[in-house]
mmCIF file of C-alpha atoms in Angstrom:
data_model
loop_
_atom_site.group_PDB
_atom_site.id
_atom_site.type_symbol
_atom_site.label_atom_id
_atom_site.label_comp_id
_atom_site.label_asym_id
_atom_site.label_seq_id
_atom_site.Cartn_x
_atom_site.Cartn_y
_atom_site.Cartn_z
ATOM 1 C CA MET F 1 -24.126 -16.165 53.300
ATOM 2 C CA ARG F 2 -24.942 -13.599 50.622
ATOM 3 C CA TYR F 3 -23.786 -10.747 52.851
ATOM 4 C CA ARG F 4 -20.572 -12.546 53.719
ATOM 5 C CA LEU F 5 -19.807 -13.134 50.044
ATOM 6 C CA THR F 6 -20.614 -9.508 49.240
ATOM 7 C CA PHE F 7 -18.330 -8.325 52.028
ATOM 8 C CA ILE F 8 -15.461 -10.558 50.909
ATOM 9 C CA SER F 9 -15.756 -9.461 47.281
ATOM 10 C CA GLY F 10 -15.929 -5.830 48.377
ATOM 11 C CA ALA F 11 -12.825 -6.300 50.495
ATOM 12 C CA VAL F 12 -10.963 -7.864 47.570
ATOM 13 C CA VAL F 13 -11.996 -5.090 45.190
ATOM 14 C CA GLY F 14 -11.035 -2.489 47.789
ATOM 15 C CA TYR F 15 -7.663 -4.087 48.252
ATOM 16 C CA VAL F 16 -7.003 -4.271 44.521
ATOM 17 C CA PHE F 17 -7.956 -0.655 43.919
ATOM 18 C CA GLY F 18 -6.567 0.785 47.136
ATOM 19 C CA ALA F 19 -3.361 -1.132 47.679
ATOM 20 C CA ARG F 20 0.042 0.168 46.767
ATOM 21 C CA ALA F 21 1.325 -3.344 46.155
ATOM 22 C CA GLY F 22 1.967 -2.626 42.506
ATOM 23 C CA ARG F 23 1.271 -4.293 39.224
ATOM 24 C CA GLU F 24 2.827 -7.630 40.197
ATOM 25 C CA ARG F 25 0.418 -8.176 43.076
ATOM 26 C CA TYR F 26 -2.510 -7.129 40.887
ATOM 27 C CA GLU F 27 -1.522 -9.679 38.221
ATOM 28 C CA GLN F 28 -1.131 -12.325 40.911
ATOM 29 C CA LEU F 29 -4.631 -11.645 42.226
ATOM 30 C CA ARG F 30 -6.090 -11.579 38.714
ATOM 31 C CA LYS F 31 -4.563 -14.953 37.851
ATOM 32 C CA SER F 32 -5.860 -16.428 41.099
ATOM 33 C CA ALA F 33 -9.349 -15.111 40.377
ATOM 34 C CA GLN F 34 -9.229 -16.607 36.876
ATOM 35 C CA ARG F 35 -8.173 -19.989 38.274
ATOM 36 C CA VAL F 36 -11.085 -19.912 40.715
ATOM 37 C CA ALA F 37 -13.553 -18.867 38.020
ATOM 38 C CA GLN F 38 -12.356 -21.630 35.696
ATOM 39 C CA ASN F 39 -12.549 -24.303 38.388
ATOM 40 C CA PRO F 40 -15.168 -26.888 37.354
ATOM 41 C CA ALA F 41 -16.557 -27.072 40.898
ATOM 42 C CA VAL F 42 -17.104 -23.311 40.964
ATOM 43 C CA ARG F 43 -18.705 -23.374 37.523
ATOM 44 C CA ASN F 44 -21.024 -26.217 38.553
ATOM 45 C CA ALA F 45 -22.000 -24.364 41.723
ATOM 46 C CA ALA F 46 -22.726 -21.180 39.763
ATOM 47 C CA GLU F 47 -24.783 -23.079 37.201
ATOM 48 C CA SER F 48 -26.672 -24.882 39.955
ATOM 49 C CA ALA F 49 -27.395 -21.583 41.703
ATOM 50 C CA ALA F 50 -28.644 -20.073 38.442
ATOM 51 C CA GLN F 51 -30.945 -23.031 37.810
ATOM 52 C CA THR F 52 -32.257 -22.869 41.371
ATOM 53 C CA GLY F 53 -32.926 -19.157 40.961
ATOM 54 C CA ARG F 54 -34.749 -19.710 37.692
ATOM 55 C CA SER F 55 -36.905 -22.471 39.162
ATOM 56 C CA ALA F 56 -37.757 -20.266 42.158
ATOM 57 C CA ALA F 57 -38.708 -17.455 39.792
ATOM 58 C CA VAL F 58 -40.942 -19.794 37.790
ATOM 59 C CA LYS F 59 -42.628 -21.042 40.980
ATOM 60 C CA ALA F 60 -43.175 -17.463 42.132
ATOM 61 C CA ALA F 61 -44.558 -16.525 38.730
ATOM 62 C CA ASP F 62 -46.920 -19.495 38.830
ATOM 63 C CA THR F 63 -48.170 -18.429 42.252
ATOM 64 C CA VAL F 64 -48.673 -14.842 41.126
ATOM 65 C CA THR F 65 -50.379 -15.970 37.921
ATOM 66 C CA ALA F 66 -52.733 -18.208 39.892
ATOM 67 C CA LYS F 67 -53.663 -15.357 42.230
ATOM 68 C CA VAL F 68 -53.732 -12.477 39.757
ATOM 69 C CA GLY F 69 -54.894 -14.334 36.669
ATOM 70 C CA ASP F 70 -55.288 -12.420 33.411
ATOM 71 C CA ARG F 71 -54.675 -9.045 35.015
ATOM 72 C CA LEU F 72 -50.896 -9.286 34.541
ATOM 73 C CA PRO F 73 -49.334 -6.775 32.133
ATOM 74 C CA GLU F 74 -48.155 -8.166 28.808
ATOM 75 C CA SER F 75 -44.487 -7.452 29.601
ATOM 76 C CA VAL F 76 -44.684 -9.567 32.757
ATOM 77 C CA THR F 77 -46.406 -12.387 30.886
ATOM 78 C CA GLU F 78 -43.672 -12.394 28.229
ATOM 79 C CA ARG F 79 -40.941 -12.457 30.861
ATOM 80 C CA VAL F 80 -42.583 -15.396 32.632
ATOM 81 C CA LYS F 81 -42.714 -17.300 29.347
ATOM 82 C CA ALA F 82 -39.027 -16.597 28.768
ATOM 83 C CA LEU F 83 -38.147 -17.858 32.250
ATOM 84 C CA ARG F 84 -40.147 -21.026 31.731
ATOM 85 C CA ASP F 85 -38.394 -21.696 28.441
ATOM 86 C CA ARG F 86 -34.971 -21.247 30.034
ATOM 87 C CA SER F 87 -35.720 -23.335 33.127
ATOM 88 C CA ALA F 88 -35.707 -26.623 31.203
ATOM 89 C CA PRO F 89 -32.554 -26.764 29.065
ATOM 90 C CA PRO F 90 -32.429 -29.431 26.375
ATOM 91 C CA GLU F 91 -30.726 -32.637 27.421
ATOM 92 C CA ASP F 92 -27.333 -33.434 25.972
ATOM 93 C CA ASP F 93 -25.389 -36.406 27.168
ATOM 94 C CA TRP F 94 -21.919 -35.557 25.968
ATOM 95 C CA GLY F 95 -19.293 -33.075 27.061
ATOM 96 C CA THR F 96 -20.486 -32.699 30.634
ATOM 97 C CA SER F 97 -20.500 -34.866 33.699
ATOM 98 C CA ASN F 98 -22.162 -34.599 37.062
ATOM 99 C CA THR F 99 -19.201 -35.988 38.964
#
């Protein structure tokens, strides 16, 4: 899936930069991209993917920490702490919905 998405975005960028369709077509594509990016379903999917990635990184860091122990460099330890802090956002019950 990642490779398919990369290919599609590369094709779109190639078309935008390589096409001789003119400014009108470029503006049309830009507006379409903005509509997609502002779509609540797309935003929720992106946020969900980011949270999943952060939780996977925390799990991987926990596994590495358990195996390596105190031998981790300080920079890695600080980064792991930052990831753990970001993985659990504070709860707010207004302004968002899960529907």
